DNA sequence: TTGTAAGCGTTATCAA
DNA sequence: TTGATAACGCTTACAA
């Protein structure tokens, strides 16, 4: 077995409880013994056993991360490594480790989350997505376990701490950016309509269209799962309309990349023939050709704030639910240009 | 407190140990009591407490994942979500959960790993990269803790279970692919030369060059950190040579994407003016324009095998170290073409 | 086939 | 300021 608190106690000639106090940095312990114990720890190479500690403590110093199921293609989105980096940064500052459940189906994910919570593997959970009518979120709420959501909860917003951008306004701004560039036929390409973020961005788009006095056209709004089979068809149809759009608001950089490809295959030039603006500003948007004008939503920051709010909630359970809004900003690159009216 | 084994025992009118046996599916327990206990568990909504179990068991049912430090830009590489997906799949089959350390510096990572191991947070570790002279790997070896490496260990290969592609041959094949397409001026663009995989691929490239009777030129070999400041310069220089290459072997799809961009800015057309072949075959290689001819290294599979070997090692500690070689295959797309000799 | 009881490595309460 | 000692929730000899 590894070296335990007892070994340290023996070597330092104190009781185990004293060693425990030294670890916890209990103020009422003499500097002398503190030093002696610390030396003993160093000498033996002592490391506290987390399981034992958790058991006694009722706390794990671990945060659970719930991603979309890995069967889902969004799993591939660079959004995730980046939020995790943010979460991780804050977690690390507070000596929390990260724990992940995974699963290839919604059911597996659900079971994983239940296990994680009921099995007391973690002190709190960050839900990395928000979808309409999500069992997991419902469960989290009912279980009364500390958790925060990245994104906007579909219901019970008031009761759930969540970290989000103002996606409505962001989409409105993005759309208006195209409008300012003289575009008046603007399409919207959304991702999974089950995601609240998709809905929010669509609403923002609609608002901008309406506010500018343009007519909202159903056939300008498509949803594609570009990673799936046949994902290109939606774009094909869109561009085959009698009056195809000259500007596109796309809800995700990765989708925009796919669209860039489809367009190039149709021999439609970006930004000359059509302007494309998208969201997230992942590193790819910079290295694609053309580089993408994208709304930077500060992914890292979302993660960082999420961990921050969660840790607060863990430490002070009475903390009121709150909404943290992370700012966004439009980053202009080369996928948009003023419409050529000739 | 949550419902414990005692509560279940009481309700089912048996001893706690019996409940424990039912959980462990101990064969010598009567079907009758087994059923009774199971009903009690269901009725109370019992879930075993992992900490308690780990403490008694000396096992955590968790696998630790060690990524490069998140300060490092490779963190962004879609390689990671994909290996993790693979690890996760196998882990899940065996009811292992995933645990992640993170940190922004090598030191932080190191401390995290030590904590994870000494604190008995995990039963084994998957190291997701292999670099020349890595402290963490050295530590893992010395600590005699179950671990596997994805990639080829820099030293002590015989003693370390690792999962890898034959990167030497893969690079040789990739280079020969260009040679077959009549290219005779072929450059090599590598990533971090501290990574063993970079070295292996470079050697494979050299071998192919030499085997084909082409002359190896120092100035055709560059290493770039394309995500870093000034990453484009290496390519710029390469293409400004008096006799610039007409083919490029690039060690990573993401780098290849960056190169595609740099080339397009220099008004050099791919594949017309220059052919590019890269590695990893991440989803992006398909949706880039042009799509990338890439060596598929079966990332998911790497992860899956890694978890498999690790779990075996955890269960049977005497297991001999072994090397698992995951096959690769060249996926032809549109970034390469036969050299136009006119 | 089942129960009793010790032990896993901590923390925390109560005395001293 | 420190030491005994009882939890924490589970597993596992050993007994029955």
CSV table of C-alpha atoms in Angstrom, one decimal, chain A residues 36-336:
chain,number,residue,atom,x,y,z
A,36,UNK,CA,7.8,18.6,11.6
A,37,UNK,CA,4.8,17.0,10.0
A,38,UNK,CA,5.5,18.7,6.7
A,39,UNK,CA,9.0,17.3,6.7
A,40,UNK,CA,7.7,13.8,7.4
A,41,UNK,CA,5.3,14.1,4.5
A,42,UNK,CA,8.1,15.2,2.2
A,43,UNK,CA,10.4,12.5,3.4
A,44,UNK,CA,7.8,9.8,2.9
A,45,UNK,CA,6.4,11.3,-0.3
A,46,UNK,CA,3.0,11.4,1.1
A,47,UNK,CA,0.0,12.1,-1.0
A,48,UNK,CA,-3.6,12.2,0.4
A,49,UNK,CA,-5.9,9.5,-0.9
A,50,UNK,CA,-8.8,11.2,-2.6
A,51,UNK,CA,-11.3,8.4,-2.1
A,52,UNK,CA,-10.8,8.4,1.6
A,53,UNK,CA,-11.0,12.1,1.7
A,54,UNK,CA,-14.1,12.3,-0.3
A,55,UNK,CA,-15.7,9.7,1.8
A,56,UNK,CA,-15.0,11.6,5.0
A,57,UNK,CA,-15.6,14.9,3.5
A,58,UNK,CA,-18.5,14.4,1.3
A,59,UNK,CA,-16.7,16.3,-1.4
A,60,UNK,CA,-14.7,15.2,-4.4
A,61,UNK,CA,-12.9,18.2,-5.7
A,62,UNK,CA,-14.0,17.2,-9.1
A,63,UNK,CA,-16.3,18.8,-11.7
A,64,UNK,CA,-18.3,16.7,-14.1
A,65,UNK,CA,-18.5,17.7,-17.7
A,66,UNK,CA,-21.4,16.7,-19.8
A,67,UNK,CA,-20.9,16.9,-23.5
A,68,UNK,CA,-23.4,15.9,-26.3
A,69,UNK,CA,-23.2,12.2,-26.9
A,70,UNK,CA,-20.2,11.2,-28.8
A,71,UNK,CA,-22.4,9.6,-31.4
A,72,UNK,CA,-23.5,13.1,-32.3
A,73,UNK,CA,-21.4,14.8,-34.9
A,74,UNK,CA,-21.2,18.0,-33.0
A,75,UNK,CA,-18.8,16.3,-30.7
A,76,UNK,CA,-16.2,17.1,-33.4
A,77,UNK,CA,-16.7,20.8,-33.0
A,78,UNK,CA,-13.6,22.7,-31.9
A,79,UNK,CA,-16.0,24.5,-29.6
A,80,UNK,CA,-15.6,21.7,-27.1
A,81,UNK,CA,-11.9,21.6,-26.6
A,82,UNK,CA,-12.0,25.3,-26.2
A,83,UNK,CA,-14.8,25.5,-23.6
A,84,UNK,CA,-13.1,22.7,-21.7
A,85,UNK,CA,-9.9,24.7,-21.8
A,86,UNK,CA,-11.8,27.5,-20.1
A,87,UNK,CA,-13.5,25.4,-17.6
A,88,UNK,CA,-10.2,23.7,-16.9
A,89,UNK,CA,-8.4,26.9,-16.3
A,90,UNK,CA,-10.8,28.0,-13.6
A,91,UNK,CA,-11.1,24.5,-12.1
A,92,UNK,CA,-7.4,24.3,-11.8
A,93,UNK,CA,-7.2,27.6,-10.0
A,94,UNK,CA,-9.5,26.1,-7.4
A,95,UNK,CA,-7.9,22.7,-7.4
A,96,UNK,CA,-10.8,20.9,-9.0
A,97,UNK,CA,-10.2,18.1,-11.4
A,98,UNK,CA,-12.4,17.3,-14.4
A,99,UNK,CA,-14.5,14.3,-14.8
A,100,UNK,CA,-16.2,13.3,-18.1
A,101,UNK,CA,-19.1,11.1,-18.8
A,102,UNK,CA,-19.5,9.8,-22.2
A,103,UNK,CA,-21.8,7.7,-24.2
A,104,UNK,CA,-22.9,7.2,-27.7
A,105,UNK,CA,-26.6,7.6,-27.2
A,106,UNK,CA,-28.7,9.9,-25.2
A,107,UNK,CA,-29.7,7.1,-22.9
A,108,UNK,CA,-26.1,6.2,-22.2
A,109,UNK,CA,-25.3,9.8,-21.4
A,110,UNK,CA,-28.3,10.0,-19.1
A,111,UNK,CA,-27.2,7.0,-17.2
A,112,UNK,CA,-23.7,8.3,-17.0
A,113,UNK,CA,-24.9,11.6,-15.5
A,114,UNK,CA,-27.1,9.8,-13.0
A,115,UNK,CA,-24.2,7.6,-11.9
A,116,UNK,CA,-21.9,10.6,-11.6
A,117,UNK,CA,-24.3,12.4,-9.3
A,118,UNK,CA,-25.7,9.6,-7.3
A,119,UNK,CA,-22.3,7.9,-7.0
A,120,UNK,CA,-20.9,11.1,-5.7
A,121,UNK,CA,-18.2,11.2,-8.2
A,122,UNK,CA,-18.3,14.9,-8.6
A,123,UNK,CA,-19.3,18.0,-6.7
A,124,UNK,CA,-21.0,19.7,-9.5
A,125,UNK,CA,-21.7,19.6,-13.2
A,126,UNK,CA,-21.3,21.8,-16.3
A,127,UNK,CA,-23.7,21.0,-19.1
A,128,UNK,CA,-22.0,22.0,-22.3
A,129,UNK,CA,-25.1,22.5,-24.4
A,130,UNK,CA,-28.7,23.4,-24.1
A,131,UNK,CA,-31.4,21.7,-26.0
A,132,UNK,CA,-35.1,21.9,-26.2
A,133,UNK,CA,-36.6,19.4,-23.8
A,134,UNK,CA,-33.5,17.7,-22.5
A,135,UNK,CA,-33.9,14.8,-20.1
A,136,UNK,CA,-30.5,15.3,-18.6
A,137,UNK,CA,-31.2,18.9,-17.7
A,138,UNK,CA,-34.6,18.0,-16.3
A,139,UNK,CA,-32.9,15.4,-14.2
A,140,UNK,CA,-30.3,17.8,-13.0
A,141,UNK,CA,-32.9,20.3,-11.9
A,142,UNK,CA,-35.0,17.7,-10.1
A,143,UNK,CA,-32.0,16.2,-8.3
A,144,UNK,CA,-31.2,19.5,-6.9
A,145,UNK,CA,-27.5,19.0,-7.6
A,146,UNK,CA,-25.2,22.0,-8.2
A,147,UNK,CA,-25.0,22.5,-12.0
A,148,UNK,CA,-24.6,25.2,-14.5
A,149,UNK,CA,-25.5,25.3,-18.2
A,150,UNK,CA,-23.5,26.8,-21.1
A,151,UNK,CA,-26.2,28.1,-23.2
A,152,UNK,CA,-29.8,29.2,-22.5
A,153,UNK,CA,-32.0,26.8,-20.7
A,154,UNK,CA,-35.1,26.0,-22.7
A,155,UNK,CA,-37.4,26.4,-19.7
A,156,UNK,CA,-37.1,27.4,-16.0
A,157,UNK,CA,-34.6,30.0,-17.0
A,158,UNK,CA,-35.0,31.8,-13.8
A,159,UNK,CA,-34.1,28.8,-11.7
A,160,UNK,CA,-31.0,27.7,-13.6
A,161,UNK,CA,-27.6,29.4,-13.5
A,162,UNK,CA,-26.4,29.6,-17.0
A,163,UNK,CA,-23.6,31.2,-19.0
A,164,UNK,CA,-24.5,32.4,-22.5
A,165,UNK,CA,-24.0,35.0,-25.1
A,166,UNK,CA,-26.8,37.2,-26.2
A,167,UNK,CA,-27.3,35.1,-29.2
A,168,UNK,CA,-30.4,36.9,-30.3
A,169,UNK,CA,-28.6,40.2,-30.6
A,170,UNK,CA,-25.5,38.6,-31.9
A,171,UNK,CA,-27.5,37.1,-34.8
A,172,UNK,CA,-29.2,40.3,-35.3
A,173,UNK,CA,-25.9,42.1,-35.5
A,174,UNK,CA,-24.5,39.6,-37.9
A,175,UNK,CA,-27.5,39.9,-40.2
A,176,UNK,CA,-27.4,43.7,-40.0
A,177,UNK,CA,-23.7,43.5,-41.0
A,178,UNK,CA,-24.8,42.0,-44.2
A,179,UNK,CA,-27.7,44.4,-44.6
A,180,UNK,CA,-25.3,47.3,-44.2
A,181,UNK,CA,-23.3,45.8,-47.0
A,182,UNK,CA,-26.3,46.3,-49.2
A,183,UNK,CA,-27.5,42.7,-49.1
A,184,UNK,CA,-31.2,42.4,-49.3
A,185,UNK,CA,-31.5,38.7,-50.0
A,186,UNK,CA,-30.1,37.0,-47.0
A,187,UNK,CA,-30.4,33.4,-46.1
A,188,UNK,CA,-30.1,31.7,-42.8
A,189,UNK,CA,-28.4,28.3,-42.4
A,190,UNK,CA,-28.9,26.8,-39.0
A,191,UNK,CA,-27.7,23.7,-37.3
A,192,UNK,CA,-29.7,21.3,-35.1
A,193,UNK,CA,-33.0,23.0,-34.4
A,194,UNK,CA,-33.2,21.2,-31.2
A,195,UNK,CA,-30.4,23.4,-29.8
A,196,UNK,CA,-31.6,26.5,-28.1
A,197,UNK,CA,-28.7,28.4,-29.6
A,198,UNK,CA,-30.0,27.7,-33.1
A,199,UNK,CA,-33.4,29.0,-32.2
A,200,UNK,CA,-32.0,32.1,-30.6
A,201,UNK,CA,-29.9,32.9,-33.6
A,202,UNK,CA,-32.8,32.3,-36.0
A,203,UNK,CA,-34.9,34.7,-34.0
A,204,UNK,CA,-32.2,37.4,-34.2
A,205,UNK,CA,-31.9,36.9,-37.9
A,206,UNK,CA,-35.7,37.3,-38.3
A,207,UNK,CA,-35.7,40.4,-36.2
A,208,UNK,CA,-33.0,42.0,-38.3
A,209,UNK,CA,-34.8,41.1,-41.5
A,210,UNK,CA,-38.0,42.5,-40.3
A,211,UNK,CA,-36.4,45.6,-38.8
A,212,UNK,CA,-34.8,46.4,-42.1
A,213,UNK,CA,-38.1,46.1,-43.9
A,214,UNK,CA,-36.9,43.1,-45.9
A,215,UNK,CA,-39.4,40.4,-46.4
A,216,UNK,CA,-38.9,37.2,-44.5
A,217,UNK,CA,-38.9,34.2,-46.8
A,218,UNK,CA,-39.3,30.7,-45.6
A,219,UNK,CA,-37.3,29.3,-48.4
A,220,UNK,CA,-34.3,31.4,-47.3
A,221,UNK,CA,-34.1,29.5,-44.0
A,222,UNK,CA,-32.6,26.1,-44.0
A,223,UNK,CA,-31.2,23.7,-41.4
A,224,UNK,CA,-28.5,21.4,-42.3
A,225,UNK,CA,-26.5,18.7,-40.6
A,226,UNK,CA,-23.6,19.2,-42.8
A,227,UNK,CA,-21.6,16.4,-41.3
A,228,UNK,CA,-24.3,14.0,-42.1
A,229,UNK,CA,-25.1,12.3,-45.4
A,230,UNK,CA,-26.6,14.7,-47.8
A,231,UNK,CA,-25.8,17.7,-45.8
A,232,UNK,CA,-25.0,19.7,-48.9
A,233,UNK,CA,-28.4,19.4,-50.4
A,234,UNK,CA,-29.9,22.2,-48.4
A,235,UNK,CA,-27.4,24.6,-49.8
A,236,UNK,CA,-27.9,23.3,-53.2
A,237,UNK,CA,-31.5,24.0,-53.1
A,238,UNK,CA,-31.1,27.3,-51.5
A,239,UNK,CA,-28.7,28.4,-54.3
A,240,UNK,CA,-31.0,27.1,-57.0
A,241,UNK,CA,-33.8,29.4,-56.1
A,242,UNK,CA,-34.9,31.8,-58.7
A,243,UNK,CA,-33.6,34.6,-56.6
A,244,UNK,CA,-30.8,33.0,-54.6
A,245,UNK,CA,-29.5,34.9,-51.5
A,246,UNK,CA,-26.4,37.1,-51.8
A,247,UNK,CA,-25.7,36.8,-48.2
A,248,UNK,CA,-25.7,33.9,-45.7
A,249,UNK,CA,-25.9,33.9,-41.9
A,250,UNK,CA,-24.6,30.6,-40.8
A,251,UNK,CA,-24.8,29.5,-37.2
A,252,UNK,CA,-21.5,27.8,-36.9
A,253,UNK,CA,-18.0,28.1,-38.4
A,254,UNK,CA,-17.7,24.5,-39.1
A,255,UNK,CA,-20.9,24.6,-41.0
A,256,UNK,CA,-19.7,27.6,-42.8
A,257,UNK,CA,-16.6,25.7,-43.9
A,258,UNK,CA,-18.8,23.0,-45.3
A,259,UNK,CA,-20.8,25.6,-47.1
A,260,UNK,CA,-17.7,27.2,-48.5
A,261,UNK,CA,-16.9,23.9,-50.0
A,262,UNK,CA,-20.4,23.3,-51.5
A,263,UNK,CA,-20.4,26.7,-53.0
A,264,UNK,CA,-17.0,26.3,-54.5
A,265,UNK,CA,-18.2,23.1,-56.1
A,266,UNK,CA,-21.2,25.0,-57.5
A,267,UNK,CA,-18.7,27.5,-58.8
A,268,UNK,CA,-20.1,30.3,-56.7
A,269,UNK,CA,-17.4,32.6,-55.3
A,270,UNK,CA,-17.2,33.9,-51.8
A,271,UNK,CA,-17.3,36.7,-51.2
A,272,UNK,CA,-17.7,37.9,-54.7
A,273,UNK,CA,-21.0,36.2,-55.5
A,274,UNK,CA,-22.2,35.6,-52.0
A,275,UNK,CA,-21.2,36.8,-48.5
A,276,UNK,CA,-21.0,34.4,-45.6
A,277,UNK,CA,-21.0,35.3,-41.9
A,278,UNK,CA,-20.9,32.8,-39.2
A,279,UNK,CA,-20.5,32.2,-35.5
A,280,UNK,CA,-18.0,31.1,-32.9
A,281,UNK,CA,-14.8,32.3,-34.4
A,282,UNK,CA,-12.9,29.1,-33.8
A,283,UNK,CA,-9.3,29.0,-35.0
A,284,UNK,CA,-10.4,27.5,-38.2
A,285,UNK,CA,-12.3,30.6,-39.3
A,286,UNK,CA,-8.9,32.2,-39.5
A,287,UNK,CA,-7.1,29.6,-41.6
A,288,UNK,CA,-9.9,28.8,-44.0
A,289,UNK,CA,-9.8,30.2,-47.5
A,290,UNK,CA,-11.3,32.7,-47.6
A,291,UNK,CA,-11.0,33.4,-43.9
A,292,UNK,CA,-14.4,33.7,-42.3
A,293,UNK,CA,-16.1,36.8,-41.0
A,294,UNK,CA,-17.4,35.4,-37.7
A,295,UNK,CA,-19.0,36.4,-34.5
A,296,UNK,CA,-16.5,35.7,-31.7
A,297,UNK,CA,-18.4,34.4,-28.8
A,298,UNK,CA,-15.4,34.0,-26.5
A,299,UNK,CA,-15.7,30.3,-26.0
A,300,UNK,CA,-12.9,30.1,-23.5
A,301,UNK,CA,-14.5,32.8,-21.4
A,302,UNK,CA,-17.8,30.9,-21.5
A,303,UNK,CA,-16.1,27.9,-20.0
A,304,UNK,CA,-14.2,29.9,-17.5
A,305,UNK,CA,-17.3,31.7,-16.2
A,306,UNK,CA,-19.2,28.4,-16.1
A,307,UNK,CA,-16.6,26.9,-13.8
A,308,UNK,CA,-16.5,30.0,-11.8
A,309,UNK,CA,-20.3,30.1,-11.2
A,310,UNK,CA,-20.4,26.4,-10.5
A,311,UNK,CA,-17.6,26.5,-7.9
A,312,UNK,CA,-19.4,29.3,-6.2
A,313,UNK,CA,-22.6,27.3,-6.2
A,314,UNK,CA,-20.7,24.3,-4.8
A,315,UNK,CA,-19.2,26.4,-2.0
A,316,UNK,CA,-22.3,28.4,-1.2
A,317,UNK,CA,-25.3,26.2,-2.0
A,318,UNK,CA,-27.8,29.0,-1.3
A,319,UNK,CA,-26.4,31.1,-4.1
A,320,UNK,CA,-29.2,32.4,-6.2
A,321,UNK,CA,-29.4,31.2,-9.8
A,322,UNK,CA,-28.1,33.8,-12.2
A,323,UNK,CA,-27.4,34.5,-15.8
A,324,UNK,CA,-23.9,35.4,-16.9
A,325,UNK,CA,-23.8,37.0,-20.3
A,326,UNK,CA,-20.5,36.8,-22.1
A,327,UNK,CA,-19.9,39.5,-24.7
A,328,UNK,CA,-19.5,38.8,-28.3
A,329,UNK,CA,-17.9,40.7,-31.1
A,330,UNK,CA,-17.9,40.6,-34.8
A,331,UNK,CA,-14.6,39.8,-36.4
A,332,UNK,CA,-14.4,40.9,-40.0
A,333,UNK,CA,-12.4,38.8,-42.3
A,334,UNK,CA,-12.7,37.9,-46.0
A,335,UNK,CA,-16.0,36.1,-46.4
A,336,UNK,CA,-18.2,39.2,-46.7
